[in-house]
C-alpha cells in the first residue's frame, strides 16, 4: 500500500483533470505553441499530453527519448490495445507525433509551420544534466533549441519539486520567469488517496498487506485501513528486510 496520501480524504487530481487544465491553457492563447515539460519516465502524463494536443488540433514534436520508454511501458501493462502513440494520434485526432532530430524531416516540417498547429514535449523538469531543459537553460544547444522564444511558445510544467531536486526545479521556474514565458504548473501526484486505496484493497482481496512509501505515521494509517478490511498488515521499519515467497 502506497501510504503517501492515505490520510487524504478529498478528491485526488487525475489525468483527466490535467488534460482539462492543459486544454484550457492552450486555448487561452492558441497562436502560441505549448511546450510541456515532464519527467521522461511518466508514461501516463505523456499520453495525457498527446491527447490534449490532439484535441486542440496540434501535431506533437517530442524532444528526448520518452516516446520509446512510453511504448515499452504501455506494451507491458497492455494499455495500448495494439496501437502505439503515433497510431493513436493519427486515428483519434488526425495528427502526428514525431521524435525530433536535426535530420528528421517530418518533425522539422512541423516546427517550420505555424505555431497554432504545433506543440512540443520535452524532458527534464528538475534540470537533470544533459536533459532537454538543462540544454535550454544553460544555452548549450542553440542549433536545435534556439527557435523557442516567449513570443511564440508557452510552457506547461507538468511536475512539481521533489525532495532532493528542489534547486534544479526552481532553476527551471526562474528561467521561465526571467525570460518572460507564460507558464502554468499542472501536475497530479500519482499517489492515490484513502478512497482510492480502499477501492484497491477491495478489488485485490488479499490476506496480507504491506504498508510502504511514507513515514511511519502515514504507514500506520495504511495499517489501520488494512485491518478494517480484515487484511493482516505488515509495517516494516526502514532497516527491516522483508522476504516474500509463495
CSV table of N, CA, C and O in Angstrom, one decimal, residues 26 29 152 177:
chain,number,residue,atom,x,y,z
A,26,UNK,N,-4.0,26.1,-23.3
A,26,UNK,CA,-3.6,26.2,-24.7
A,26,UNK,C,-4.6,27.1,-25.4
A,26,UNK,O,-4.2,27.9,-26.2
A,29,UNK,N,-4.5,31.3,-25.5
A,29,UNK,CA,-3.7,32.0,-26.5
A,29,UNK,C,-3.3,31.0,-27.5
A,29,UNK,O,-2.2,30.5,-27.5
A,152,UNK,N,6.3,33.2,-29.1
A,152,UNK,CA,5.7,32.1,-29.9
A,152,UNK,C,5.4,30.8,-29.1
A,152,UNK,O,4.7,30.0,-29.6
A,177,UNK,N,10.5,32.6,-15.8
A,177,UNK,CA,10.1,33.9,-15.3
A,177,UNK,C,11.0,35.0,-15.8
A,177,UNK,O,10.6,36.1,-16.2
